[in-house]
Amino acid sequence: MAKKTILNLSAAELAGRRVLVRVDFNVPLDGMTIIDDTRIRTALPTIKDLMEKGAKVILCSHMGRPKGKVVDSLRLTPVAARLSELLEQEVVVCRDCVGDSVTRKLSKLESGQVALLENLRFHPEEERNDPEFAKQLAFNADLYVNDAFASAHRAHASTEGVTHYLSPSVAGYLIEKELNYFQAALKKPQRPLAAIIGGSKVSDKIGVIETLLEKCDKLIIGGGMIFTFYKARGFSVGKSLVENDKLELAKSLEARAKEKGVDFLLPSDVVLADNFASNANNKTVSVDSIEDGWMGLDIGPNSIKLFQEALADCKTVIWNGPMGVFEFDKFSVGTEAIAQTLADLTETGTTTIIGGGDSVAAVEKVGVAERISHISTGGGASLDFLEGKTLPGITALDEA
């Protein structure tokens, strides 16, 4: 998946040219106030590079799920304001993303200026990848840059459709970084390679686990899905979350790991709760001592030590999914311990990759995000990439 990037485009090729850039500005809002501007800041290297090379930068993004209708609370106005602050120059705001009014406004754009189109998903044609809508999006540009890894697993008009009308179509710095880290980890990793997979359901991570069994030296399982594996082993799991229709699958995954010589690690103890609540009564027990009426909501201290020892000699570690219900402080210890462990390993030379989703929230909560080698910006895209699935938004870009 070697793709052209903006590094392949010279200043001469970009100067004065209109560049449509797909970014991920789907930031969390409280009313019209941005709670976390990380997604805006991660797009800055690509935006600034294009500005410095004299391009006319036209940014497009979605926000939320307006379902093909204009929703005022999901306008990108707050994003434009924050981006203007970060760039220290006013961003031109468009009230739509296609149409004559947009064309007129963009026709006045000067080299080095930045414009932000309105929420793409105000138009139902965006998610349908409608060719005519993609053509309209492309109409006001000369070339295309995709820097929205979080949307790269979707074949939408702004991620795949426009590439049929704009050439060259290349990756931005953020997508390039994502591809470099994931490809290095999955194709030519420094070994031992460990993967830590958490989350509530085996069914959500089947593809990832199956793919990683072919590549990893060690596979660590945490989160609610562990109880499906325990029940498959014949253990009592109380009222813990279990997928009864996945018991045979759980057995087969363990058997396959054994066949391939992969260390398959499950927690040895768990933190139980008498109900699913932040203030629930809790106790820690061995995994073979779970009583009726109790549910597991975190891994225990012996499990943390077991996992830390298993990770100690690893040169590459990929983590996707929490070890427990880390939204509740009482049951966040396991997840936070793994986050801290990975940060410590990074400082000894281990490449650590956080594969999107709740794991990202965990490292940020612990305050160690800056000490991780790479934190992916794509939740679903990261999972699909780890599974070996094709990402339409990447496939559509020009080959290097």
Short mmCIF file of C-alpha atoms in Angstrom, two decimals:
data_model
loop_
_atom_site.label_atom_id
_atom_site.label_comp_id
_atom_site.label_asym_id
_atom_site.label_seq_id
_atom_site.Cartn_x
_atom_site.Cartn_y
_atom_site.Cartn_z
CA MET A 1 0.00 0.00 0.00
CA ALA A 2 2.71 2.46 -1.09
CA LYS A 3 0.88 5.67 -1.90
CA LYS A 4 1.92 9.08 -3.18
CA THR A 5 1.98 11.75 -0.50
CA ILE A 6 2.27 15.52 -0.51
CA LEU A 7 6.00 14.95 -0.10
CA ASN A 8 5.92 13.89 -3.76
CA LEU A 9 4.50 17.29 -4.76
CA SER A 10 6.91 20.18 -5.24
CA ALA A 11 6.20 23.82 -4.43
CA ALA A 12 6.08 24.48 -8.17
CA GLU A 13 3.32 21.88 -8.56
CA LEU A 14 1.30 23.41 -5.71
CA ALA A 15 1.81 27.15 -6.06
CA GLY A 16 -1.44 28.86 -7.00
CA ARG A 17 -3.30 25.59 -7.34
CA ARG A 18 -6.56 24.73 -5.58
CA VAL A 19 -6.15 21.73 -3.29
CA LEU A 20 -9.15 19.90 -1.86
CA VAL A 21 -8.11 18.40 1.47
CA ARG A 22 -10.28 15.83 3.27
CA VAL A 23 -9.65 16.25 6.99
CA ASP A 24 -11.28 14.81 10.10
CA PHE A 25 -12.69 17.74 12.06
CA ASN A 26 -15.36 15.62 13.77
CA VAL A 27 -14.46 17.13 17.14
CA PRO A 28 -16.47 16.75 20.36
CA LEU A 29 -18.64 19.78 21.14
CA ASP A 30 -20.44 21.13 24.17
CA GLY A 31 -22.98 23.36 22.48
CA MET A 32 -20.77 25.38 20.14
CA THR A 33 -17.64 25.00 22.26
CA ILE A 34 -14.93 22.54 21.20
CA ILE A 35 -14.05 20.20 24.09
CA ASP A 36 -10.97 18.66 22.47
CA ASP A 37 -9.20 20.15 19.41
CA THR A 38 -6.78 17.26 18.89
CA ARG A 39 -8.20 16.37 15.48
CA ILE A 40 -7.75 19.94 14.30
CA ARG A 41 -4.17 20.14 15.55
CA THR A 42 -3.18 16.81 13.96
CA ALA A 43 -4.18 18.20 10.55
CA LEU A 44 -1.96 21.29 10.89
CA PRO A 45 1.26 19.83 9.37
CA THR A 46 -0.51 19.09 6.08
CA ILE A 47 -2.42 22.38 6.03
CA LYS A 48 0.64 24.49 6.85
CA ASP A 49 2.82 22.72 4.30
CA LEU A 50 0.31 23.43 1.55
CA MET A 51 -0.01 27.06 2.66
CA GLU A 52 3.75 27.55 2.68
CA LYS A 53 3.99 26.13 -0.84
CA GLY A 54 1.47 28.67 -2.09
CA ALA A 55 -1.53 26.42 -2.54
CA LYS A 56 -5.13 27.57 -2.19
CA VAL A 57 -6.29 25.17 0.54
CA ILE A 58 -9.91 23.99 0.54
CA LEU A 59 -10.73 21.86 3.59
CA CYS A 60 -13.71 19.51 3.84
CA SER A 61 -14.94 17.38 6.72
CA HIS A 62 -18.01 15.85 8.29
CA MET A 63 -19.20 16.36 11.84
CA GLY A 64 -21.58 14.09 13.71
CA ARG A 65 -24.49 12.32 12.07
CA PRO A 66 -26.89 14.86 10.57
CA LYS A 67 -28.35 12.13 8.32
CA GLY A 68 -28.33 14.15 5.13
CA LYS A 69 -30.02 17.25 6.56
CA VAL A 70 -28.78 20.65 7.71
CA VAL A 71 -28.43 20.62 11.50
CA ASP A 72 -27.27 23.99 12.82
CA SER A 73 -25.65 22.49 15.93
CA LEU A 74 -23.40 20.42 13.62
CA ARG A 75 -22.11 23.30 11.52
CA LEU A 76 -18.32 23.63 11.30
CA THR A 77 -18.35 27.27 12.44
CA PRO A 78 -16.58 26.55 15.78
CA VAL A 79 -13.93 24.57 13.92
CA ALA A 80 -13.25 27.48 11.57
CA ALA A 81 -12.85 29.80 14.56
CA ARG A 82 -10.39 27.48 16.32
CA LEU A 83 -8.47 26.78 13.12
CA SER A 84 -8.15 30.53 12.50
CA GLU A 85 -6.56 30.87 15.94
CA LEU A 86 -4.14 28.00 15.34
CA LEU A 87 -3.11 29.26 11.88
CA GLU A 88 -3.04 32.89 13.05
CA GLN A 89 -5.00 33.92 9.97
CA GLU A 90 -8.69 34.03 9.15
CA VAL A 91 -10.16 30.91 7.58
CA VAL A 92 -12.71 31.57 4.83
CA VAL A 93 -16.01 29.96 5.86
CA CYS A 94 -18.42 28.49 3.30
CA ARG A 95 -22.07 27.91 4.19
CA ASP A 96 -22.24 24.82 1.99
CA CYS A 97 -19.79 22.41 0.40
CA VAL A 98 -21.07 22.48 -3.20
CA GLY A 99 -22.99 24.88 -5.42
CA ASP A 100 -22.65 28.28 -7.09
CA SER A 101 -22.28 30.26 -3.85
CA VAL A 102 -19.33 28.06 -2.85
CA THR A 103 -17.74 28.41 -6.27
CA ARG A 104 -18.04 32.20 -6.13
CA LYS A 105 -16.47 32.38 -2.67
CA LEU A 106 -13.63 30.00 -3.55
CA SER A 107 -12.86 31.89 -6.76
CA LYS A 108 -11.59 34.75 -4.59
CA LEU A 109 -9.22 32.50 -2.60
CA GLU A 110 -5.59 33.58 -2.84
CA SER A 111 -2.41 31.53 -2.61
CA GLY A 112 -1.70 30.58 1.01
CA GLN A 113 -5.29 31.13 2.08
CA VAL A 114 -7.47 28.45 3.68
CA ALA A 115 -11.20 27.85 3.22
CA LEU A 116 -13.42 25.44 5.13
CA LEU A 117 -16.44 23.91 3.43
CA GLU A 118 -19.60 23.19 5.43
CA ASN A 119 -20.39 19.76 6.92
CA LEU A 120 -20.27 17.22 4.08
CA ARG A 121 -22.95 15.04 5.64
CA PHE A 122 -25.59 17.76 5.33
CA HIS A 123 -25.90 16.14 1.89
CA PRO A 124 -27.10 12.49 1.81
CA GLU A 125 -25.09 12.01 -1.39
CA GLU A 126 -21.83 12.18 0.59
CA GLU A 127 -22.28 8.84 2.36
CA ARG A 128 -23.83 7.27 -0.76
CA ASN A 129 -20.66 8.16 -2.70
CA ASP A 130 -22.86 9.71 -5.36
CA PRO A 131 -20.73 10.36 -8.49
CA GLU A 132 -22.45 13.65 -9.35
CA PHE A 133 -21.94 14.97 -5.80
CA ALA A 134 -18.29 13.89 -5.91
CA LYS A 135 -17.92 15.72 -9.22
CA GLN A 136 -19.37 18.88 -7.67
CA LEU A 137 -16.97 18.62 -4.72
CA ALA A 138 -14.06 18.24 -7.12
CA PHE A 139 -15.23 21.11 -9.38
CA ASN A 140 -13.55 23.83 -7.34
CA ALA A 141 -10.18 22.08 -7.02
CA ASP A 142 -7.21 21.01 -9.13
CA LEU A 143 -5.87 18.18 -6.98
CA TYR A 144 -6.77 16.18 -3.87
CA VAL A 145 -5.17 15.32 -0.54
CA ASN A 146 -6.73 12.86 1.91
CA ASP A 147 -5.60 13.34 5.50
CA ALA A 148 -8.64 11.85 7.27
CA PHE A 149 -7.51 8.37 8.33
CA ALA A 150 -10.54 8.05 10.62
CA SER A 151 -12.79 8.11 7.53
CA ALA A 152 -10.53 6.11 5.23
CA HIS A 153 -12.51 2.90 5.78
CA ARG A 154 -15.57 4.55 4.22
CA ALA A 155 -16.13 4.78 0.46
CA HIS A 156 -17.77 8.20 0.55
CA ALA A 157 -17.82 10.94 -2.06
CA SER A 158 -15.17 12.97 -0.22
CA THR A 159 -12.86 10.00 0.46
CA GLU A 160 -13.18 7.87 -2.69
CA GLY A 161 -15.47 9.53 -5.21
CA VAL A 162 -13.48 12.73 -5.74
CA THR A 163 -10.35 10.79 -6.70
CA HIS A 164 -12.03 9.94 -10.02
CA TYR A 165 -12.10 13.65 -10.90
CA LEU A 166 -8.89 15.03 -9.37
CA SER A 167 -5.31 14.15 -10.21
CA PRO A 168 -3.01 13.78 -8.49
CA SER A 169 -4.80 12.35 -5.45
CA VAL A 170 -2.32 11.85 -2.61
CA ALA A 171 -2.05 11.21 1.13
CA GLY A 172 -1.41 13.92 3.68
CA TYR A 173 1.15 13.69 6.47
CA LEU A 174 -1.27 12.20 9.00
CA ILE A 175 -2.33 9.32 6.76
CA GLU A 176 1.29 8.76 5.77
CA LYS A 177 2.25 8.47 9.44
CA GLU A 178 -0.62 6.05 10.15
CA LEU A 179 0.35 3.81 7.23
CA ASN A 180 4.03 3.86 8.12
CA TYR A 181 3.45 2.76 11.72
CA PHE A 182 0.83 0.11 11.01
CA GLN A 183 2.62 -1.36 8.00
CA ALA A 184 5.92 -1.54 9.87
CA ALA A 185 4.24 -3.22 12.84
CA LEU A 186 2.31 -5.76 10.77
CA LYS A 187 4.75 -6.50 7.95
CA LYS A 188 8.26 -6.03 9.32
CA PRO A 189 7.97 -5.63 13.10
CA GLN A 190 10.81 -5.58 15.55
CA ARG A 191 10.19 -8.74 17.59
CA PRO A 192 8.83 -9.92 19.91
CA LEU A 193 5.55 -8.41 18.67
CA ALA A 194 2.69 -8.29 21.17
CA ALA A 195 -0.91 -7.28 20.63
CA ILE A 196 -3.23 -6.31 23.47
CA ILE A 197 -6.88 -6.62 22.52
CA GLY A 198 -9.62 -5.44 24.86
CA GLY A 199 -13.26 -4.57 24.64
CA SER A 200 -16.56 -6.09 25.66
CA LYS A 201 -17.34 -8.56 22.89
CA VAL A 202 -15.37 -11.26 21.07
CA SER A 203 -17.64 -10.71 18.06
CA ASP A 204 -16.37 -7.12 17.69
CA LYS A 205 -12.75 -8.23 17.50
CA ILE A 206 -12.89 -11.64 15.76
CA GLY A 207 -11.23 -10.40 12.58
CA VAL A 208 -8.51 -8.54 14.46
CA ILE A 209 -7.68 -11.52 16.69
CA GLU A 210 -7.61 -13.94 13.75
CA THR A 211 -5.31 -11.66 11.74
CA LEU A 212 -2.98 -10.94 14.65
CA LEU A 213 -2.64 -14.66 15.45
CA GLU A 214 -0.83 -14.90 12.11
CA LYS A 215 1.60 -12.11 12.97
CA CYS A 216 2.10 -11.86 16.75
CA ASP A 217 4.40 -13.60 19.18
CA LYS A 218 2.13 -12.73 22.11
CA LEU A 219 -1.58 -11.98 22.25
CA ILE A 220 -3.03 -10.50 25.43
CA ILE A 221 -6.80 -10.45 25.88
CA GLY A 222 -8.66 -8.17 28.30
CA GLY A 223 -12.01 -6.48 28.72
CA GLY A 224 -15.45 -8.08 28.87
CA MET A 225 -14.62 -10.59 26.14
CA ILE A 226 -12.45 -12.60 28.55
CA PHE A 227 -15.54 -14.13 30.14
CA THR A 228 -16.55 -15.79 26.88
CA PHE A 229 -13.12 -17.47 26.88
CA TYR A 230 -13.49 -18.46 30.55
CA LYS A 231 -16.92 -19.98 30.02
CA ALA A 232 -15.54 -21.86 27.00
CA ARG A 233 -12.95 -23.32 29.41
CA GLY A 234 -15.74 -24.42 31.72
CA PHE A 235 -15.34 -21.74 34.39
CA SER A 236 -18.27 -20.14 36.19
CA VAL A 237 -18.50 -16.45 35.23
CA GLY A 238 -21.41 -15.28 37.42
CA LYS A 239 -23.39 -12.57 35.65
CA SER A 240 -20.41 -11.31 33.63
CA LEU A 241 -20.94 -10.47 29.97
CA VAL A 242 -20.80 -13.65 27.84
CA GLU A 243 -21.52 -14.35 24.18
CA ASN A 244 -22.87 -17.88 24.39
CA ASP A 245 -22.93 -18.25 20.62
CA LYS A 246 -19.18 -17.58 20.47
CA LEU A 247 -17.98 -20.28 22.91
CA GLU A 248 -16.81 -22.64 20.16
CA LEU A 249 -15.08 -19.73 18.44
CA ALA A 250 -13.27 -18.88 21.68
CA LYS A 251 -12.06 -22.47 21.95
CA SER A 252 -10.86 -22.47 18.34
CA LEU A 253 -8.95 -19.20 18.77
CA GLU A 254 -7.08 -20.57 21.77
CA ALA A 255 -6.35 -23.80 19.89
CA ARG A 256 -5.07 -21.88 16.87
CA ALA A 257 -2.77 -19.80 19.06
CA LYS A 258 -1.32 -22.99 20.53
CA GLU A 259 -0.78 -24.47 17.05
CA LYS A 260 1.07 -21.38 15.92
CA GLY A 261 3.18 -21.06 19.06
CA VAL A 262 1.63 -17.74 20.02
CA ASP A 263 1.57 -16.94 23.74
CA PHE A 264 -2.16 -16.46 24.39
CA LEU A 265 -2.61 -14.66 27.70
CA LEU A 266 -5.85 -14.17 29.62
CA PRO A 267 -6.08 -12.49 33.05
CA SER A 268 -5.47 -14.69 36.08
CA ASP A 269 -7.63 -12.61 38.42
CA VAL A 270 -10.48 -10.14 37.99
CA VAL A 271 -12.17 -7.33 39.87
CA LEU A 272 -15.83 -8.19 40.43
CA ALA A 273 -18.81 -5.92 41.06
CA ASP A 274 -22.25 -6.75 42.40
CA ASN A 275 -23.84 -4.49 39.76
CA PHE A 276 -22.86 -2.34 36.80
CA ALA A 277 -22.32 0.98 38.55
CA SER A 278 -19.43 3.26 39.49
CA ASN A 279 -20.23 2.84 43.21
CA ALA A 280 -20.81 -0.93 43.12
CA ASN A 281 -19.41 -3.17 45.83
CA ASN A 282 -16.29 -4.87 44.51
CA LYS A 283 -13.79 -7.61 45.29
CA THR A 284 -10.86 -9.27 43.55
CA VAL A 285 -10.82 -13.04 42.95
CA SER A 286 -9.04 -15.66 40.89
CA VAL A 287 -10.72 -16.34 37.54
CA ASP A 288 -11.75 -19.81 38.72
CA SER A 289 -13.54 -18.38 41.78
CA ILE A 290 -16.22 -16.11 40.30
CA GLU A 291 -19.45 -16.44 42.28
CA ASP A 292 -23.04 -16.19 41.06
CA GLY A 293 -24.47 -12.68 41.29
CA TRP A 294 -21.14 -10.96 40.56
CA MET A 295 -19.76 -9.59 37.29
CA GLY A 296 -16.20 -8.88 36.19
CA LEU A 297 -15.46 -5.23 35.38
CA ASP A 298 -11.65 -5.08 35.41
CA ILE A 299 -8.51 -7.20 35.46
CA GLY A 300 -6.88 -7.78 38.84
CA PRO A 301 -3.41 -6.91 40.22
CA ASN A 302 -1.94 -10.35 39.48
CA SER A 303 -3.10 -10.03 35.87
CA ILE A 304 -1.48 -6.61 35.58
CA LYS A 305 1.80 -8.10 36.78
CA LEU A 306 1.40 -11.08 34.42
CA PHE A 307 0.85 -8.80 31.43
CA GLN A 308 3.69 -6.47 32.40
CA GLU A 309 6.09 -9.40 32.59
CA ALA A 310 4.91 -10.67 29.19
CA LEU A 311 5.43 -7.25 27.62
CA ALA A 312 8.84 -6.59 29.18
CA ASP A 313 10.92 -8.01 26.31
CA CYS A 314 8.65 -6.90 23.46
CA LYS A 315 10.01 -4.55 20.81
CA THR A 316 6.65 -3.75 19.22
CA VAL A 317 3.28 -3.52 20.98
CA ILE A 318 -0.15 -2.77 19.46
CA TRP A 319 -3.03 -2.00 21.83
CA ASN A 320 -6.71 -1.76 20.95
CA GLY A 321 -9.43 -1.80 23.59
CA PRO A 322 -9.64 -1.27 27.38
CA MET A 323 -8.99 -3.92 30.03
CA GLY A 324 -12.18 -3.09 31.93
CA VAL A 325 -14.92 -0.52 32.40
CA PHE A 326 -12.41 2.30 32.68
CA GLU A 327 -15.14 4.97 32.61
CA PHE A 328 -15.71 4.00 36.26
CA ASP A 329 -12.66 5.02 38.33
CA LYS A 330 -12.99 1.98 40.57
CA PHE A 331 -12.62 -0.30 37.54
CA SER A 332 -10.06 1.68 35.53
CA VAL A 333 -6.93 0.40 37.29
CA GLY A 334 -6.12 -2.33 34.77
CA THR A 335 -6.51 -0.10 31.73
CA GLU A 336 -4.50 2.70 33.31
CA ALA A 337 -1.74 0.27 34.33
CA ILE A 338 -1.41 -0.95 30.73
CA ALA A 339 -1.25 2.65 29.49
CA GLN A 340 1.53 3.44 31.97
CA THR A 341 3.37 0.21 31.09
CA LEU A 342 3.36 1.05 27.38
CA ALA A 343 4.62 4.57 28.08
CA ASP A 344 7.49 3.12 30.12
CA LEU A 345 8.30 0.59 27.39
CA THR A 346 8.42 3.34 24.76
CA GLU A 347 11.21 5.02 26.69
CA THR A 348 13.28 1.83 26.50
CA GLY A 349 13.01 1.73 22.70
CA THR A 350 9.84 -0.31 22.19
CA THR A 351 7.52 0.87 19.41
CA THR A 352 4.07 1.32 20.93
CA ILE A 353 0.94 1.85 18.85
CA ILE A 354 -2.47 2.72 20.26
CA GLY A 355 -5.08 1.59 17.76
CA GLY A 356 -7.81 4.16 18.24
CA GLY A 357 -10.99 4.19 20.31
CA ASP A 358 -11.13 3.87 24.09
CA SER A 359 -7.43 3.04 24.34
CA VAL A 360 -6.67 6.57 23.17
CA ALA A 361 -8.93 8.01 25.87
CA ALA A 362 -7.11 5.85 28.41
CA VAL A 363 -3.59 7.09 27.60
CA GLU A 364 -4.87 10.67 27.59
CA LYS A 365 -6.59 10.17 30.95
CA VAL A 366 -3.36 8.82 32.47
CA GLY A 367 -1.41 11.69 30.92
CA VAL A 368 1.07 9.56 28.97
CA ALA A 369 -0.07 10.26 25.39
CA GLU A 370 3.14 12.15 24.62
CA ARG A 371 5.17 9.10 25.65
CA ILE A 372 3.54 6.70 23.15
CA SER A 373 5.19 6.11 19.75
CA HIS A 374 1.98 6.47 17.77
CA ILE A 375 -1.64 7.10 18.69
CA SER A 376 -3.95 6.32 15.79
CA THR A 377 -6.66 8.83 14.92
CA GLY A 378 -8.89 6.15 13.42
CA GLY A 379 -11.17 3.93 15.49
CA GLY A 380 -12.99 1.88 12.86
CA ALA A 381 -10.26 2.50 10.29
CA SER A 382 -7.59 1.19 12.69
CA LEU A 383 -9.60 -1.97 13.36
CA ASP A 384 -10.15 -2.57 9.65
CA PHE A 385 -6.47 -2.02 8.94
CA LEU A 386 -5.46 -4.44 11.70
CA GLU A 387 -7.87 -6.98 10.22
CA GLY A 388 -6.20 -6.63 6.85
CA LYS A 389 -9.28 -5.13 5.22
CA THR A 390 -9.08 -2.75 2.27
CA LEU A 391 -9.52 0.91 3.18
CA PRO A 392 -11.32 2.54 0.21
CA GLY A 393 -10.04 6.02 1.03
CA ILE A 394 -6.46 4.77 0.87
CA THR A 395 -6.85 2.43 -2.10
CA ALA A 396 -8.25 5.30 -4.17
CA LEU A 397 -5.06 7.37 -3.85
CA ASP A 398 -2.32 7.37 -6.50
CA GLU A 399 0.32 4.67 -6.27
CA ALA A 400 3.80 5.82 -5.38
#
